[in-house]
Tab-separated table of C-alpha atoms in Angstrom:
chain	number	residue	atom	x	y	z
A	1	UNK	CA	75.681	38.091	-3.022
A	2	UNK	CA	72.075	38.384	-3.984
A	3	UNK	CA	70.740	41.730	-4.636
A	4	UNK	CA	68.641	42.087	-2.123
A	5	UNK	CA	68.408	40.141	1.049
A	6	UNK	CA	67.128	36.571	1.052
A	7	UNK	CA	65.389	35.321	3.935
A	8	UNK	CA	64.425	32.344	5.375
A	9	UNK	CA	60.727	32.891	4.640
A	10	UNK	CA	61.596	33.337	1.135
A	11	UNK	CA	63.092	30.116	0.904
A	12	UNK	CA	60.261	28.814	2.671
A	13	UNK	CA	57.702	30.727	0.194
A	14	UNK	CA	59.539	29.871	-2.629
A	15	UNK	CA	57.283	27.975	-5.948
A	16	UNK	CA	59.885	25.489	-7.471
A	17	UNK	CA	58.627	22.767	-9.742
A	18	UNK	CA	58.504	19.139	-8.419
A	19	UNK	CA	61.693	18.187	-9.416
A	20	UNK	CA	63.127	21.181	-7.512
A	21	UNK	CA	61.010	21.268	-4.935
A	22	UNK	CA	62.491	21.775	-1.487
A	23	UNK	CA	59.140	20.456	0.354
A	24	UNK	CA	59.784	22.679	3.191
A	25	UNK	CA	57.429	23.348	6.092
A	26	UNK	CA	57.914	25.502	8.936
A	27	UNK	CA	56.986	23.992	12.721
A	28	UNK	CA	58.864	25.875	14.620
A	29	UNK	CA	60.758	29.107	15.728
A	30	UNK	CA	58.525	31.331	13.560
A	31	UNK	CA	60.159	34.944	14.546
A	32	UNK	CA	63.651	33.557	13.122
A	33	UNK	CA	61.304	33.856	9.166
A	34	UNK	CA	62.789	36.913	8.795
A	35	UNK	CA	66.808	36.167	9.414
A	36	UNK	CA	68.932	36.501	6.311
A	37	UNK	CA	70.265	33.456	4.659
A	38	UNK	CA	73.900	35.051	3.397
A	39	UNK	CA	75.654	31.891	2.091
A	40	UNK	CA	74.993	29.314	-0.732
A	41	UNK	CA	75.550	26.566	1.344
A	42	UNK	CA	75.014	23.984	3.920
A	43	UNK	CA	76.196	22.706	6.830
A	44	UNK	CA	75.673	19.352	8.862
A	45	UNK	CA	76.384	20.023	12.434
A	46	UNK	CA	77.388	16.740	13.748
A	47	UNK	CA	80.593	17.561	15.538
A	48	UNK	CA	78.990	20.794	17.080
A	49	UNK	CA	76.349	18.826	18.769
A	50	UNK	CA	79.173	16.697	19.808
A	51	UNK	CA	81.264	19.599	21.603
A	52	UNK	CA	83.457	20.684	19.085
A	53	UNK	CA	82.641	24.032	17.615
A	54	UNK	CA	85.491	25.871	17.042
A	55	UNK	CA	85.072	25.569	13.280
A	56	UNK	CA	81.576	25.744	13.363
A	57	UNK	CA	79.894	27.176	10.490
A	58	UNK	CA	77.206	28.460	11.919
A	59	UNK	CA	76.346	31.229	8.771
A	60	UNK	CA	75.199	28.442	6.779
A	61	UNK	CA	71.756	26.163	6.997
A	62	UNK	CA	71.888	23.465	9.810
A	63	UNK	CA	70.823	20.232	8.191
A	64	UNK	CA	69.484	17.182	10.532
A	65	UNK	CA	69.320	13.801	8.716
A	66	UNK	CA	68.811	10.963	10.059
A	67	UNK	CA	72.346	10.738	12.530
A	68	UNK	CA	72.038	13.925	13.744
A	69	UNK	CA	68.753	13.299	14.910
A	70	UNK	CA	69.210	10.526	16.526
A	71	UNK	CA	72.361	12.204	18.421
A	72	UNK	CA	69.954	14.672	19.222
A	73	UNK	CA	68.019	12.190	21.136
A	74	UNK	CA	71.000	10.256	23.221
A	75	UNK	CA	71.901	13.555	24.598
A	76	UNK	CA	68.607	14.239	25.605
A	77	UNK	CA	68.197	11.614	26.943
A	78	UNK	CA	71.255	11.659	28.587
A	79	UNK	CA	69.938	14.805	29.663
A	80	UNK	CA	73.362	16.728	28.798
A	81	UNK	CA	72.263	19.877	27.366
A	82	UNK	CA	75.328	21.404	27.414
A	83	UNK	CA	76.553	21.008	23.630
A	84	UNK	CA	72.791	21.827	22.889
A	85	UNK	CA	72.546	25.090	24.832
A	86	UNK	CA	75.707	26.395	23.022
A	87	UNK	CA	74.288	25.330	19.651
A	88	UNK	CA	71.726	27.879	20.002
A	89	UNK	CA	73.643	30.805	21.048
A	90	UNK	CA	74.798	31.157	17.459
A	91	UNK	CA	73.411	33.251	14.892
A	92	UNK	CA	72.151	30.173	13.199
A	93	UNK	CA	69.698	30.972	10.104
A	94	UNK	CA	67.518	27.717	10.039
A	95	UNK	CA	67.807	24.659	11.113
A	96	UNK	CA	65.994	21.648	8.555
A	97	UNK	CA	65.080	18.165	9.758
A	98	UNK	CA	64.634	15.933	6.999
A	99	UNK	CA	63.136	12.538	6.525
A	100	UNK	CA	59.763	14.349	8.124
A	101	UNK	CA	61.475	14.167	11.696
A	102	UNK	CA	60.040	16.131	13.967
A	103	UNK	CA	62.381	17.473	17.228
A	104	UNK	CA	61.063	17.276	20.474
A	105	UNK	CA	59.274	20.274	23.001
A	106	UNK	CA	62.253	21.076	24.629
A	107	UNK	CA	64.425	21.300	20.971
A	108	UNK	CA	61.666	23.726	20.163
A	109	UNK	CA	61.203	26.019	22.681
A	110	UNK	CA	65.118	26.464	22.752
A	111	UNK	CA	64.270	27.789	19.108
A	112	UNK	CA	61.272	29.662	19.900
A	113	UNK	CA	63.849	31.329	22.452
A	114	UNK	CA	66.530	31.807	19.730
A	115	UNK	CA	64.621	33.401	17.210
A	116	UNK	CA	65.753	30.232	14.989
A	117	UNK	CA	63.562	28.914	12.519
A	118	UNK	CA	62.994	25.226	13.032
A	119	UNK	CA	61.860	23.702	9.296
A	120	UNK	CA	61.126	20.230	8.266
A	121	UNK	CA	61.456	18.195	4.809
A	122	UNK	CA	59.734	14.910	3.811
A	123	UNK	CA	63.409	14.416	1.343
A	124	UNK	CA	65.895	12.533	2.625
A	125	UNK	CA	69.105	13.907	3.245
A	126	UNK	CA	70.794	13.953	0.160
A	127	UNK	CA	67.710	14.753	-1.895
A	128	UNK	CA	67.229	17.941	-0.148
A	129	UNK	CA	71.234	18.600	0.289
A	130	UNK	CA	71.430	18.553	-3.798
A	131	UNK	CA	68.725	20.486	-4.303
A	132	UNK	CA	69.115	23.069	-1.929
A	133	UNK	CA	72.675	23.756	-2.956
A	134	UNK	CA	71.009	24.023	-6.468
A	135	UNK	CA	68.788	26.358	-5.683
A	136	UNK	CA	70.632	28.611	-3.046
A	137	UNK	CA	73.928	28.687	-5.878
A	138	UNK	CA	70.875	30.041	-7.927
A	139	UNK	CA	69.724	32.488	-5.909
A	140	UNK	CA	73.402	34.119	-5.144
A	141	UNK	CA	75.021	33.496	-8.045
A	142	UNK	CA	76.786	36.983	-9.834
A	143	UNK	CA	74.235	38.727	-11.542
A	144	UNK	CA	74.729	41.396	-14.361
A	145	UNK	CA	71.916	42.646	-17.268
A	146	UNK	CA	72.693	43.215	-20.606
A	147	UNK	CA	70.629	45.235	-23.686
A	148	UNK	CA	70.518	42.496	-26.301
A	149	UNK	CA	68.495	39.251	-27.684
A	150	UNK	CA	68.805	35.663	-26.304
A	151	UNK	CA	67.854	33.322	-28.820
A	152	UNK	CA	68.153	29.568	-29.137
A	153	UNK	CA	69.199	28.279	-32.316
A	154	UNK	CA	69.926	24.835	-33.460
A	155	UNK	CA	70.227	24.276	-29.080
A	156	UNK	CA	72.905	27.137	-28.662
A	157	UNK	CA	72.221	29.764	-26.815
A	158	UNK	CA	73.283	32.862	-28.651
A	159	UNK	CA	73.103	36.633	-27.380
A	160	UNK	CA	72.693	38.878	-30.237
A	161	UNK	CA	73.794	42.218	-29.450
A	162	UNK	CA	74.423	45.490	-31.254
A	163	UNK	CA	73.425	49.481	-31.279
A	164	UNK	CA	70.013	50.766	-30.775
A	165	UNK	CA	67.809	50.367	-34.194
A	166	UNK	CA	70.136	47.723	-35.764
A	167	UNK	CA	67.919	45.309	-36.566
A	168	UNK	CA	67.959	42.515	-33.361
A	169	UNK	CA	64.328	41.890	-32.319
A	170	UNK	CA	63.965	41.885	-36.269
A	171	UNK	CA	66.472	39.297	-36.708
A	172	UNK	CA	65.167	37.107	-33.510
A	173	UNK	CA	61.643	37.416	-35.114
A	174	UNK	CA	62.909	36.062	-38.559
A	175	UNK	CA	64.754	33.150	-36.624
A	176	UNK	CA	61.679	32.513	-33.986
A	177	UNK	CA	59.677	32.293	-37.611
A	178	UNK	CA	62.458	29.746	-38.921
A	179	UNK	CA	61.909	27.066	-35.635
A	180	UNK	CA	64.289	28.557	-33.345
A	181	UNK	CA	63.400	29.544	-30.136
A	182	UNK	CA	63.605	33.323	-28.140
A	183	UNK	CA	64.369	33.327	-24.317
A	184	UNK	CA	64.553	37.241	-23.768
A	185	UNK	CA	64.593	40.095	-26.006
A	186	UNK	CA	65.831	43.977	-24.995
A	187	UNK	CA	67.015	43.419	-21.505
A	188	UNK	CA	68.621	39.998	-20.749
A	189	UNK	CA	69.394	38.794	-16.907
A	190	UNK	CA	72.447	36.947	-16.663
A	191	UNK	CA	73.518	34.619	-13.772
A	192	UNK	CA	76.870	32.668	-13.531
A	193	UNK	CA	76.371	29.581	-12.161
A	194	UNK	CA	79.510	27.354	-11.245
A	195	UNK	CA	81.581	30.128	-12.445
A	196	UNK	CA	82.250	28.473	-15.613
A	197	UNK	CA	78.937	29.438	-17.284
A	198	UNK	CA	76.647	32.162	-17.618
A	199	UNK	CA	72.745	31.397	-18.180
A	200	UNK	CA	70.532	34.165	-19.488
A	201	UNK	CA	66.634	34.674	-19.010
A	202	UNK	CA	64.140	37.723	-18.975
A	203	UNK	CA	65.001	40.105	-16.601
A	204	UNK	CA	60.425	40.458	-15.980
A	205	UNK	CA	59.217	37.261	-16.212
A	206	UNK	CA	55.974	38.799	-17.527
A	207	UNK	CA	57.025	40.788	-20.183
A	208	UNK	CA	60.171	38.193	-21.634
A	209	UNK	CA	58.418	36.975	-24.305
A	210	UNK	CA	57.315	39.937	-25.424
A	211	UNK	CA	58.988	41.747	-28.553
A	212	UNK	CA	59.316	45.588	-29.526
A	213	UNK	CA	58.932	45.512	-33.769
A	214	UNK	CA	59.676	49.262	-34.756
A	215	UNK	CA	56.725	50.053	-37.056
A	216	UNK	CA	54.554	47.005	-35.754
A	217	UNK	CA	54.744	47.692	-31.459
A	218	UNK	CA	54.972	44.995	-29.096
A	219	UNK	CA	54.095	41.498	-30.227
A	220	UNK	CA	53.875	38.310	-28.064
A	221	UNK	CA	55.663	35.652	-29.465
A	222	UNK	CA	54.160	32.315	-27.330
A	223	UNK	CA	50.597	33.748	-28.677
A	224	UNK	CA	51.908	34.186	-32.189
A	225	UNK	CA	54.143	31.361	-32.526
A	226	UNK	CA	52.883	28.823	-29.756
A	227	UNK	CA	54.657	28.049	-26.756
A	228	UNK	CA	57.226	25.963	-28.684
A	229	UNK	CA	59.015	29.146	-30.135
A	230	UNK	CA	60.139	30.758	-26.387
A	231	UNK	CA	61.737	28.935	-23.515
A	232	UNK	CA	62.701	30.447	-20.185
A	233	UNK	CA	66.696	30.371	-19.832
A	234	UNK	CA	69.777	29.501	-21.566
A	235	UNK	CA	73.494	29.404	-21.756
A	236	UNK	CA	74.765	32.022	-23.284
A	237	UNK	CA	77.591	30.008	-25.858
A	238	UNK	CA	78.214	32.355	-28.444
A	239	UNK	CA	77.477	36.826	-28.646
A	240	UNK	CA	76.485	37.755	-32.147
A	241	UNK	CA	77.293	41.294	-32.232
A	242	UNK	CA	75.475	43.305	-35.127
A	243	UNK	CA	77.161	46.461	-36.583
A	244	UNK	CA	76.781	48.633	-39.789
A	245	UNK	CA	78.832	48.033	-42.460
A	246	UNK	CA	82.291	49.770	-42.704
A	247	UNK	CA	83.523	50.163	-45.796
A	248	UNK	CA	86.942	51.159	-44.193
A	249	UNK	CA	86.750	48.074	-42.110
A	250	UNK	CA	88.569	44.741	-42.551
A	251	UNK	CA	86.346	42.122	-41.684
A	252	UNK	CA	87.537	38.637	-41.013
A	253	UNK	CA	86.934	36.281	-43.919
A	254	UNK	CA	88.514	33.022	-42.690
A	255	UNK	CA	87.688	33.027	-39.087
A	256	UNK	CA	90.643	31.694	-37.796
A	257	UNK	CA	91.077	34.480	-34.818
A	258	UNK	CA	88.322	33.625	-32.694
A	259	UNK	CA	87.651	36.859	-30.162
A	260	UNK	CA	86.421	36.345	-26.905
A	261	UNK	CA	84.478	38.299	-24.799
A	262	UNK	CA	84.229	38.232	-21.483
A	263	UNK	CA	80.686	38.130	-19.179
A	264	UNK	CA	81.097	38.107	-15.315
A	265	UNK	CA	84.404	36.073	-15.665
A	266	UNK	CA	83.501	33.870	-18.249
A	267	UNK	CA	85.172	33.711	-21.571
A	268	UNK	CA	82.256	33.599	-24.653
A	269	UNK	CA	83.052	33.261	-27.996
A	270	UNK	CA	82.188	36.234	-30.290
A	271	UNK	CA	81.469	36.785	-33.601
A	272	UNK	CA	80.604	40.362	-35.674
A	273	UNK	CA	78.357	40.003	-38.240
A	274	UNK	CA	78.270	43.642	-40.177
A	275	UNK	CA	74.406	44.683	-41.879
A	276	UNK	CA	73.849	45.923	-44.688
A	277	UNK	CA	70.872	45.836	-47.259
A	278	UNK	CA	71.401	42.524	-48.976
A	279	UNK	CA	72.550	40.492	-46.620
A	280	UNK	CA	70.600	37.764	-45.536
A	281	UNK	CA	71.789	37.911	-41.652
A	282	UNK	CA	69.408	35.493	-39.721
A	283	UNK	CA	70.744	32.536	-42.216
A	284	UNK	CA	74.533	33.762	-40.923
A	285	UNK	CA	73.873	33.196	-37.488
A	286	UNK	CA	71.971	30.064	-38.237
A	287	UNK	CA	75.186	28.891	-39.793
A	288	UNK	CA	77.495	30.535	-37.214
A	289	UNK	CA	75.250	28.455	-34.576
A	290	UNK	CA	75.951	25.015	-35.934
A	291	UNK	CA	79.438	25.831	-36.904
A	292	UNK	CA	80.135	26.507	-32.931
A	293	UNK	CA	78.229	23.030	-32.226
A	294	UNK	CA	80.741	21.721	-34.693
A	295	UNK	CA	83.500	23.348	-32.874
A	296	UNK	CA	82.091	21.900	-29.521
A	297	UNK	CA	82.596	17.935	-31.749
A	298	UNK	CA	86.156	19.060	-32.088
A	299	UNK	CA	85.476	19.979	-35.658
A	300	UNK	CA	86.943	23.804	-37.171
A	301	UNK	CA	86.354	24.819	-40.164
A	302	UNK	CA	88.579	27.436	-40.281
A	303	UNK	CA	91.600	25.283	-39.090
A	304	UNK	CA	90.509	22.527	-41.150
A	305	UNK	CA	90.736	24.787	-44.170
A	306	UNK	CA	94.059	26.440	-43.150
A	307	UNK	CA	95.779	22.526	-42.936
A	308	UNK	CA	94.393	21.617	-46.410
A	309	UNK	CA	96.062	24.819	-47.703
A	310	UNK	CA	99.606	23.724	-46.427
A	311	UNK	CA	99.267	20.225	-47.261
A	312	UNK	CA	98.151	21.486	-50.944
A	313	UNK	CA	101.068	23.621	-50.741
A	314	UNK	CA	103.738	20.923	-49.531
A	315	UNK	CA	101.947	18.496	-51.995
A	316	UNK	CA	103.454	21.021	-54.545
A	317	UNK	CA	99.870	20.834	-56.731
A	318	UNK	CA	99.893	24.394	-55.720
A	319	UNK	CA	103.061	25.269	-58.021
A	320	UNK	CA	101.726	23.377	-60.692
A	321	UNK	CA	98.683	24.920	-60.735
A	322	UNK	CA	100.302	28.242	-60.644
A	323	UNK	CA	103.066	27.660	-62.890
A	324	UNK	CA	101.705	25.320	-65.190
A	325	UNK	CA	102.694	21.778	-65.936
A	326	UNK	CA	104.748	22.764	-69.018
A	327	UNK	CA	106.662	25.669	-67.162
A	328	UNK	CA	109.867	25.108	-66.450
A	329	UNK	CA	112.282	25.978	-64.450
């Protein structure tokens, strides 16, 4: 569920970019603007106008293409209003025409009555159906934020997180100054979408780009670094979490336990990457980024490694080496 409630005048108000765009234009039923839309979906209410609604799913959009309409009109002009009448005495959302179809007086004023938005599209059908469905799954997808850095390195979207004071923004900055690419920094918004993967932007769209440098202040990265060094969301494919060094702490050196972690019910990869003075940590996750695109080729490096090791041992090199050629035994 969305956070707050969405309504069919926000959907109506909403600024999506032309491939998005929904087109939408209200020309009827305007007291219905403020009815909540409460489901990512949308429904095509063919049978209904036909007389069967006993699974009607009246809590989603009504969409009229091009059949609908033209039902619409053969029972009007039948004049059997019966289907009709009972259409409207459900708590219907919105209704859409698309194609730019345009109902008739008495189809309007049975809105206007209803409190029912009537809207119109100049999409087709399955143009608007697609993107609709896009942008409603948007809108109500599971939401969570998270205190970290989303950066994009080498394309994968990686979320660096850690304590307070160790050293993220820092490391974004030193990858945002090495080509890659920062989507949010401090407080990151993440949405699953398909429930199979989580996108992260800026939780304040005005402020995303924006960068807290202890020592320096706040620093705006598409001014210092040109619009080609931010970007607005991305898939979150692998956490970097940042820690202080333990020196009572076994680290993994081979990296053949991959740990998971998991964000609003998807499983992300994630690696720990302990700091300490020396270490050169934004060239570790630059590796650690194209060693997961290698991983996404079907290529490990860690299991590659491990089956050279048993074939060098079954080879028996490995005793000879050991033992030496001369040994005997």
């Amino acid at each position: 569920m969305a956070e707050k409630p969405f309504t069919v005048l926000d959907l109506l108000d909403m600024e999506l970019p032309g491939h998005n765009s929904l087109n939408l234009e209200c020309i009827g039923g305007r007291k219905g603007l403020s009815k909540c839309i409460t489901v990512p979906d949308i429904n095509r209410p063919g049978l209904a106008l036909s007389g069967f609604y006993e699974c009607f799913a009246f809590s989603r959009v009504q969409l009229f293409g091009l059949e609908e309409a033209a039902f619409l009109k053969k029972l009007q002009s039948e004049k059997n209003y019966e289907s009709l009448d009972k259409l409207f005495t459900y708590d219907i959302p919105c209704i859409v025409f698309t194609h730019d179809l345009y109902p008739d007086k008495d189809f309007l004023q049975r809105a206007e009555n209803a409190h029912i938005a009537i809207l119109k599209t100049s999409l087709d059908s399955t143009e608007f159906s697609i993107r609709a469905l896009r942008v409603l799954s948007n809108i109500f997808a599971p939401k969570k934020t998270m205190h970290g850095v989303l950066v994009e390195v080498y394309g994968v979207g990686l979320l660096i997180t850690g304590h307070s004071g160790v050293g993220k923004s820092e490391c974004a900055l030193e990858l945002v100054e090495r080509g890659h690419r920062l989507v949010a920094d401090d407080i990151v918004e993440i949405r699953c979408v398909n429930g199979n993967s989580v996108l992260g932007q800026g939780a304040n769209a005005f402020i995303s780009h924006h960068m807290e440098i202890r020592g320096l202040g706040i620093i705006n990265i598409a001014q210092l670094y040109g619009v080609g060094s931010i970007r607005e969301q991305k898939e979150i494919q692998l956490v970097i979490k940042l820690s202080e060094w333990d020196d009572s702490k076994v680290y993994d050196r081979v990296g053949n336990k991959q740990e998971m972690t998991d964000i609003l019910g998807v499983k992300v990869p994630v690696i720990e990457v302990p700091v300490k003075p020396g270490r050169n940590v934004p060239i570790i996750i630059e590796a650690a980024a194209m060693n997961e695109r290698l991983k996404y080729k079907g290529l490990d490096s860690a299991k590659d490694f491990n089956q050279n090791i048993l074939k060098w041992i079954e080879s028996g090199e490995a005793q000879t080496a050991y033992y030496g050629s001369d040994d005997s035994y």
